[in-house]
Each structure stands twice: as structure tokens, then as C-alpha cells.
Amino acid sequence: PKMKEDNCLHAALICLGMLYYSHVVTTEKLNHTRPSLHGHHEKGKEGQVLHRSKRGWVWNQFFVIEEYTGPDPVLVGRLHSDIDSGDGNIKYILSGEGAGIIFVIDDKSGNIHATKTLDREERAQYTLTAQAVDRNTNRPLEPPSEFIVKVQDINDNPPEFLHENYHANVPERSNVGTSVIQVTASDADDPTYGNSAKLVYSILEGQPYFSVEAQTGIIRTALPNMDREAKEEYHVVIQAKDMGGHMGGLSGTTKVTITLTDVNDNPPKFPQSVYQMSVSEAAVPGEEVGRVKAKDPDIGENGLVAYSIIDGDGMDMFEISTDYETQEGVVKLKKLLDFETKKSYSLKVEAANVHIDPKFISNGPFKDTVTVKISVEDADEPPVFLKPSYIFEVQENAASGTVVGKVHAKDPDAANSAIRYSIDRHTDLERYFIINAEDGNIKTIKALDREEIAWHNISVFAVEVHKQHQEAKVPVAIKVVDVNDNAPKFAAAYEAFVCENARSNQQFITISADDKDDSANGPRFIFSLPPEIIHNPNFTLRDNRDNTASVLVRREGFSRQKQDLYLLPIVISDGGVPPMSSTNTLTIRVCGCDSNGSLLSCNAEAYILNAGLSTGALIAILACIVILLVIVVLFVTLKRQKKEPLIVFEEEDVRENIITYDDEGGGEEDTEAFDIATLQNPDGINGFIPRKDIKPEYQYMPRPGLRPAPNSVDVDDFINTRIQEADNDPTAPPYDSIQIYGYEGRGSVAGSLSSLESATTDSDLDYDYLQNWGPRFKKLADLYGSKDTFDDDS
């Protein structure tokens, strides 16, 4: 129906345009038709004769309506010259914008037609030039005249918005009439002609929440107290209509999405009045117990909630913090809990908005409270010692089994299990102590020495009897109390020197003492001489009462020749209770000194030789002594390095023989080459005499010239070379051996097989057959030849 209405409206506009065009053309013809070149007179009202001015060959403008779609070309106008008599001798020519394409002219009549449909929005006017020339000679009859063809506008363009969709925000709870956004539409039609471009805005969708100003397109709120939490987004459709909004006008629409922005108009609210939580008594501080959350429908900073504990008996035991990501209050443990002491706690937690909007303070208060009840759960706890650490004392040298102290632990659980104690042996490797497993009494196993270890730091375990995994550990420090069990001694190995010419009561050394015991049993040393030598004629002692003593000469005139060494016993007592003392011997040497008291020599022999020998002579004698000592040392060294005899045997046994075997044997590793045990005297008591091999003491380096070339194929040369190397290598086994045979045997029932005496006996044996045995038996043949031979020889 709307399209049909628009078509009807279009047709009506065309009709109106045609009527207008007819009027315009008629007017133009009247205006642009030149009169004859000879003007005529008109008579005025008062009888005055007026001369009509000549019209020139001039045109201002023509008009043609846009979008004309009739069957014939539209007559735009007519060109005519005053000199045109109608005989066809004048030719009209049209040039300029669109000439010959859009606008054509009848060169005889001068009629101009538009051959195409024109669009004002595409082009509003065309500039053309008209000429009148002689048809035959093309001679200009009129000067060129420029004129304008204007395209007459019709309402053929609907309004169009700058954007197809708009987005806008407005705070919730805004007052009525609050500006949201301005939408603007444009119309391509001519704003100076009619109402084709006169727009009026109206709202099609979005009532009753919003309204729009008809002339400006400003959208405003139309309802008070719009709540974002109820509805956040609205879709509004705005229409722009031309023709001033009257019937027949064209329209366009746009969509506007309006979002209500949040304001803090809602306080936080807990969904329940009480929260129940539980926590184990074994929990450590900082551990999370539970969470609470107050709901706030606002968003962003308007929905931020901070939590705090404002009351309750658990304020000291628990704390709460805010998790801003989840907007929850996190309840955490602040201190250690004890189920046996208190089994439940109560907290009053408040949730409050962080940011408050003063405009909506009347909606407050913007906070809420809730009760949090926390129950403590019993946990299987390890034993607890009554003290975090123990310190005991025990005297050193105390007898084994002395009680040092007692530790005590208890099971904090309601079951109150029995406890067993033990010592961590890693802390008592020497096993000085033992603990009673039932009552925790610690005793010594052996005597302690403070001077060796003054403090013993051990650890004691407490374990529940029925739950071995539940144990506790406590440090125990045991101080070994000092007992005066060490006598004072010289602080150093003193050796004093006194001059032969020392004066009476001259101090020549100061001594001090040292005591391993504690300060209470150590210093305050007392120095004295033993009672039996308290009247020593040579030396005396003076206690300086500052833990030192001075030794003085009692007489004058010491002589090294008479006595060059004195031993002075000194008694030192400590300040312990009871005191301990020791006698220490001070060695005093008598020395020769010069007149200033400087030591020259403390050797008695040097003093005797000094009368007849010079220093050079003494040096020569000492050099000789040193040389003799070096010779003796070298001789002894060489004597010790002499090789041991190859065979160890008793000198009384002289029955040994040295037997040489031309047999290489198997070397020193060959223990089965010959069983010497069969040659031992079974009646002897000397036992087995071992074989001693001589191992060379130097390494043999084979001569490089004896080795054949690697590529040699002469096996005979290779073998001979190897044999020569082995023969010349004394380090190659077998080594030379000495075999000892201490027993000749007991004889044989067969008697002697020797033929050594056969030449002196009368024997009938004939040995002539030896002559036939070859050259190897020639010697025997000569010895045992025929009798004739012997007789001849004799």
C-alpha cells in the first residue's frame, strides 16, 4: 500500500511539473522572442509615445524537470533570432555541456529537447551556448549567447541517516529529559525548493522510555528511575521524514542501542544471616578457614565490597580479607588454636561498599552484617614439652648414674596418651647420658670432664606410646660444672740462665702458671719453694701476687767448672676449694757473661778449651768430627745395602753341592719344575731350604739394530733375532737359580753302578763293540779298548 501511494504521488508530481513546464516554456518564448530589428512605438497612459528597447541575442536560463519518463523528449525551450524570417536560411547551433548528447536542437526551428532523463542530485544545471549562422555560408548572424538549463527538483530522495546503527549510554536513574544522543539524517533533494528536504524526526520504537525532538533528532529519556538492574539495554528506532512530515513525504529510519550505565544505587546484601565454618586445631596461621559473600547487583567500582570483622570473641584469633576478583571475604586463621581450650568462635562480619554515590545516599546504608560461627575440630597432636628447652647442670667427674635433670611432655589430646622418652643419639655420639623412657629422668653413663667438653647439647624425643608417628623434640643443654681437679703448671717450658758474675738478689726470670680448671678454681696462684729447700743457698723465690713469681739469685760467684746446671723445684697452688698444687722444676744454666750482663757462652767444655785453643782450632776439630761421622754413616749405609746371601743355611751343614742344570725352566713362577723335597734328608731337622732366585736389578733395553724390518718374510732371521735378544736380556726368565741338596741318600741294594774302578780290576769284559758306535763314543772306546791295546801302551 505504501508503494502504491508513492507511485500515485509521483504521477501527481509529474503532472504538476508538466503544467509548470508549459507555463515556463510559454513565458520563455515570450521573453526570448526578439521583436523585429525595427522597434515600434507604444502609447503611454498619458499619450506619451514610448520607444521599446531592442532585445539582444541573449538568454538567461531554461528549466527542465528531473526524472521525466514520458514517451517523447522533453521540450526544454526554443532559440529564435529577430532576423529569422522563417525561410530556413538561418541555422541554429547548440554547443556546451551535454550538447548533442543530452540536449539536441532543431537547427531550423531552434527547439531544444532533452533526450535523457535528468537527475538533479547528479547534476543541477548545464551551461550551453547558442549560435545563429547563415545556412549557406555558415556566417554568424548573431553573436554567441550563453545560457543555463536548470534541472527542476522533485521529491525523489528519501532521508538517510549518517549511520545505520547508533550506540549510546545514559546513567540509570537519570531524570526525565536527559539527553542521550543526537541522530542526524540528510536528504539529497533541493533544500531551497519546496519541502523536499525539510525533515521531521519521530520515534517508532522505544516508547515510553525515550523520546526524540522532531527538529533536532536529539533523543532524551522519557521515564524516571530507569533501573539498570531491571533492564540494561534498549533498542530504539528513529524515523526521519521529508516534506515536513506531511503526507506523501519520503522517510528513512535508523536503530539506536541505548545502554544504561551503572550507578551505586544498591547496597550489598548477604544472602544468609549465619555462616557455619570449621577449622582443625592443627591449622597454621594464615590458613584459609572459609569465605563469605555479600551480593551487590551493581557492577564495576560501584559493586566493590570490603569486608571487616567488627565484633565477636574470635576477633583475636581470625582475620578477614577481600578477594576483589570474586568479591568474597576470605576468613583466615590468625593464631594457633587449641581444641582442648576452646572449641568454637563467633565473628560479626560487615560488608560495605567501597565507593558511595552521594546522590543515592538516601537508599543506604550501603553495608550489611552477618554472623560467622567457627567450630574447632580436634586433631591428633604430637606431645608437647612443658618447656621449649631445658638447661641442666652436673658436676664433672660425677659418678655414673648421677641424675642430671628431668624433662616432661604431655599429650595435648583428650585421650592423654602415655609418653615414652628417648635421646637422639646423633646428638650424643659418645653416649654420656641415658634417659628413663617412662619418667624422663636424664642420668650420666660415665664421668664427664669439663676440660674436655664444657657443654653437652642433646635432643630428647617424646613419642606417644600408641601412636609412634606422633613425636616431639626438645633441646637439652647440660652444663658440666667445674671441679678443682687440675693442678696448676708452668705456663711454658721455662729454662733460665744466670751469669757467673751475677749479683746477690738479682732477678733473672719471671714465671707464670696455667690451670685447666675454670676461673673459680684456677687463678690466684701461689708460688713457693718446697719446705726442704726453702733455705736454698743459691736461689730464692718471690711471689708477685699477680699470678706470677720472680726467681732471684741469693749469692754471688757461680762457676761453670764446678756446676753449670741447677734444678730448682717450685710449688704452685691454685685458688680452688680444696686447693690443688704441683711441683714444677725450673732448669737454671750457669753462663758466662760480659760486664754488661750479656750472655757469651753457657757450655762448660767450651770454657775449659778456651785456655789453650783458638776459635779457628775449635772449628777445625768440629769439621773433622763431622767428616768422620759422614764416613761412618756412608759405610753403615753401604753395609746395609749389601746383598743378602742367596741361601740361608746353617754353617755346620757342609754337605751342600752346587748343581748346574742346562735347563731354562719355567722362570720364577715355575714352582713345579722340580720337587726339591725328595732330596731332603728325611732324618734331618733343618726343614725345607727354599730356593732363591736372583732377579736382575736393572732393565734391559734391546738394541734397535737387532730387530728385522717389519716387512721381512725371512722367518729364520726373525727367530734368530728373537733368540739373540733373549740370550742378551738378563731380565727375561728363567733367572739363575741355586739348588741346594743337603742329603746324598742312604744307598741302594743294587750297589754301585760306577765303572771308575773297572780299569784297575781284572775284568773279562770285552768292549770292542764300542769301536762301532761312532765318533761320539771314541773316547770310551779308547779307554775301554782290548787288552792288547792296553798292553801295547804299557
mmCIF file of C-alpha atoms in Angstrom, residues 170-312:
data_model
loop_
_atom_site.group_PDB
_atom_site.id
_atom_site.type_symbol
_atom_site.label_atom_id
_atom_site.label_comp_id
_atom_site.label_asym_id
_atom_site.label_seq_id
_atom_site.Cartn_x
_atom_site.Cartn_y
_atom_site.Cartn_z
ATOM 1 C CA VAL A 170 22.940 7.044 29.737
ATOM 2 C CA PRO A 171 23.223 6.574 33.520
ATOM 3 C CA GLU A 172 20.432 4.698 35.164
ATOM 4 C CA ARG A 173 18.093 6.658 37.413
ATOM 5 C CA SER A 174 18.544 9.712 35.143
ATOM 6 C CA ASN A 175 15.948 12.464 35.254
ATOM 7 C CA VAL A 176 13.305 12.753 32.546
ATOM 8 C CA GLY A 177 14.599 14.715 29.575
ATOM 9 C CA THR A 178 18.237 13.766 29.978
ATOM 10 C CA SER A 179 19.915 13.955 26.597
ATOM 11 C CA VAL A 180 21.122 10.597 25.335
ATOM 12 C CA ILE A 181 22.337 11.125 21.751
ATOM 13 C CA GLN A 182 21.565 13.180 18.649
ATOM 14 C CA VAL A 183 20.892 11.390 15.361
ATOM 15 C CA THR A 184 21.112 13.274 12.079
ATOM 16 C CA ALA A 185 19.659 12.444 8.658
ATOM 17 C CA SER A 186 20.251 14.134 5.291
ATOM 18 C CA ASP A 187 18.073 14.488 2.163
ATOM 19 C CA ALA A 188 19.623 14.730 -1.287
ATOM 20 C CA ASP A 189 16.717 16.831 -2.613
ATOM 21 C CA ASP A 190 16.962 20.599 -3.099
ATOM 22 C CA PRO A 191 16.611 22.261 0.299
ATOM 23 C CA THR A 192 15.838 25.636 -1.369
ATOM 24 C CA TYR A 193 12.873 24.430 -3.358
ATOM 25 C CA GLY A 194 9.737 23.302 -1.607
ATOM 26 C CA ASN A 195 9.737 20.908 1.365
ATOM 27 C CA SER A 196 11.506 18.024 -0.338
ATOM 28 C CA ALA A 197 14.446 18.305 2.087
ATOM 29 C CA LYS A 198 12.593 19.535 5.168
ATOM 30 C CA LEU A 199 12.950 16.703 7.708
ATOM 31 C CA VAL A 200 10.958 15.831 10.801
ATOM 32 C CA TYR A 201 12.155 13.179 13.345
ATOM 33 C CA SER A 202 9.884 10.775 15.207
ATOM 34 C CA ILE A 203 10.334 7.663 17.355
ATOM 35 C CA LEU A 204 8.876 4.421 16.061
ATOM 36 C CA GLU A 205 10.174 2.049 18.774
ATOM 37 C CA GLY A 206 11.380 2.741 22.291
ATOM 38 C CA GLN A 207 8.368 4.347 23.910
ATOM 39 C CA PRO A 208 7.671 5.095 26.642
ATOM 40 C CA TYR A 209 11.328 5.036 27.769
ATOM 41 C CA PHE A 210 12.708 7.560 25.312
ATOM 42 C CA SER A 211 11.560 10.447 23.087
ATOM 43 C CA VAL A 212 13.105 12.387 20.215
ATOM 44 C CA GLU A 213 12.966 16.080 19.327
ATOM 45 C CA ALA A 214 11.236 16.460 15.931
ATOM 46 C CA GLN A 215 13.500 19.188 14.559
ATOM 47 C CA THR A 216 16.939 18.299 16.069
ATOM 48 C CA GLY A 217 16.888 14.499 16.359
ATOM 49 C CA ILE A 218 18.004 14.627 20.000
ATOM 50 C CA ILE A 219 16.940 11.514 21.921
ATOM 51 C CA ARG A 220 16.008 12.065 25.551
ATOM 52 C CA THR A 221 14.863 9.905 28.454
ATOM 53 C CA ALA A 222 11.116 9.828 28.910
ATOM 54 C CA LEU A 223 10.699 7.778 32.111
ATOM 55 C CA PRO A 224 12.159 8.464 35.566
ATOM 56 C CA ASN A 225 14.183 5.942 37.663
ATOM 57 C CA MET A 226 15.028 3.508 34.910
ATOM 58 C CA ASP A 227 16.863 0.660 36.682
ATOM 59 C CA ARG A 228 19.863 -0.975 35.040
ATOM 60 C CA GLU A 229 19.472 -3.997 37.263
ATOM 61 C CA ALA A 230 15.947 -4.479 35.837
ATOM 62 C CA LYS A 231 16.795 -3.819 32.173
ATOM 63 C CA GLU A 232 20.151 -2.713 30.916
ATOM 64 C CA GLU A 233 19.746 -2.326 27.141
ATOM 65 C CA TYR A 234 17.080 -0.709 24.986
ATOM 66 C CA HIS A 235 16.584 -0.731 21.203
ATOM 67 C CA VAL A 236 15.111 2.494 19.778
ATOM 68 C CA VAL A 237 14.047 3.117 16.135
ATOM 69 C CA ILE A 238 14.067 6.750 14.926
ATOM 70 C CA GLN A 239 12.380 7.908 11.690
ATOM 71 C CA ALA A 240 13.254 10.976 9.597
ATOM 72 C CA LYS A 241 10.516 12.106 7.130
ATOM 73 C CA ASP A 242 10.759 14.875 4.496
ATOM 74 C CA MET A 243 8.032 17.179 3.214
ATOM 75 C CA GLY A 244 7.897 18.485 6.753
ATOM 76 C CA GLY A 245 6.370 15.237 7.893
ATOM 77 C CA HIS A 246 3.245 15.696 5.797
ATOM 78 C CA MET A 247 1.519 13.049 3.758
ATOM 79 C CA GLY A 248 3.413 12.000 0.651
ATOM 80 C CA GLY A 249 6.839 12.638 2.124
ATOM 81 C CA LEU A 250 9.656 10.082 1.989
ATOM 82 C CA SER A 251 11.248 8.656 5.159
ATOM 83 C CA GLY A 252 14.282 6.779 6.461
ATOM 84 C CA THR A 253 14.991 5.038 9.772
ATOM 85 C CA THR A 254 17.930 4.147 11.999
ATOM 86 C CA LYS A 255 18.418 1.921 15.058
ATOM 87 C CA VAL A 256 19.826 3.251 18.299
ATOM 88 C CA THR A 257 21.055 0.856 21.016
ATOM 89 C CA ILE A 258 20.930 2.624 24.362
ATOM 90 C CA THR A 259 22.677 1.088 27.374
ATOM 91 C CA LEU A 260 22.012 2.163 30.934
ATOM 92 C CA THR A 261 25.278 2.654 32.789
ATOM 93 C CA ASP A 262 25.533 1.641 36.414
ATOM 94 C CA VAL A 263 25.360 3.878 39.445
ATOM 95 C CA ASN A 264 25.757 2.778 43.021
ATOM 96 C CA ASP A 265 22.093 2.612 43.899
ATOM 97 C CA ASN A 266 22.137 -0.829 45.566
ATOM 98 C CA PRO A 267 23.742 -1.704 48.920
ATOM 99 C CA PRO A 268 25.498 -5.089 49.406
ATOM 100 C CA LYS A 269 23.380 -7.801 50.928
ATOM 101 C CA PHE A 270 24.319 -11.147 52.469
ATOM 102 C CA PRO A 271 22.125 -13.981 51.156
ATOM 103 C CA GLN A 272 22.009 -15.594 54.602
ATOM 104 C CA SER A 273 22.198 -14.420 58.169
ATOM 105 C CA VAL A 274 24.659 -17.007 59.549
ATOM 106 C CA TYR A 275 27.671 -18.800 58.059
ATOM 107 C CA GLN A 276 28.944 -22.048 59.588
ATOM 108 C CA MET A 277 32.670 -22.886 59.269
ATOM 109 C CA SER A 278 35.102 -25.341 60.816
ATOM 110 C CA VAL A 279 38.866 -25.463 61.194
ATOM 111 C CA SER A 280 41.286 -28.037 62.560
ATOM 112 C CA GLU A 281 43.286 -27.129 65.600
ATOM 113 C CA ALA A 282 46.367 -28.257 63.645
ATOM 114 C CA ALA A 283 45.900 -25.422 61.151
ATOM 115 C CA VAL A 284 48.732 -22.917 60.962
ATOM 116 C CA PRO A 285 48.277 -19.128 60.994
ATOM 117 C CA GLY A 286 47.433 -17.785 57.545
ATOM 118 C CA GLU A 287 45.439 -20.843 56.561
ATOM 119 C CA GLU A 288 42.041 -20.154 54.982
ATOM 120 C CA VAL A 289 39.041 -21.096 57.090
ATOM 121 C CA GLY A 290 36.146 -20.149 54.783
ATOM 122 C CA ARG A 291 34.537 -17.463 52.613
ATOM 123 C CA VAL A 292 31.523 -15.191 52.799
ATOM 124 C CA LYS A 293 29.990 -13.110 50.024
ATOM 125 C CA ALA A 294 27.618 -10.177 50.070
ATOM 126 C CA LYS A 295 25.777 -9.747 46.787
ATOM 127 C CA ASP A 296 25.707 -6.305 45.180
ATOM 128 C CA PRO A 297 23.872 -6.057 41.826
ATOM 129 C CA ASP A 298 25.924 -3.022 40.901
ATOM 130 C CA ILE A 299 28.956 -3.534 38.704
ATOM 131 C CA GLY A 300 32.448 -2.114 38.437
ATOM 132 C CA GLU A 301 33.631 0.077 41.261
ATOM 133 C CA ASN A 302 30.016 0.539 42.362
ATOM 134 C CA GLY A 303 29.883 -3.156 43.219
ATOM 135 C CA LEU A 304 33.184 -3.302 45.134
ATOM 136 C CA VAL A 305 32.710 -4.604 48.657
ATOM 137 C CA ALA A 306 35.182 -4.516 51.558
ATOM 138 C CA TYR A 307 34.860 -6.948 54.463
ATOM 139 C CA SER A 308 35.842 -6.449 58.086
ATOM 140 C CA ILE A 309 35.324 -8.120 61.464
ATOM 141 C CA ILE A 310 33.563 -5.693 63.768
ATOM 142 C CA ASP A 311 32.737 -7.900 66.760
ATOM 143 C CA GLY A 312 32.903 -11.400 68.217
#
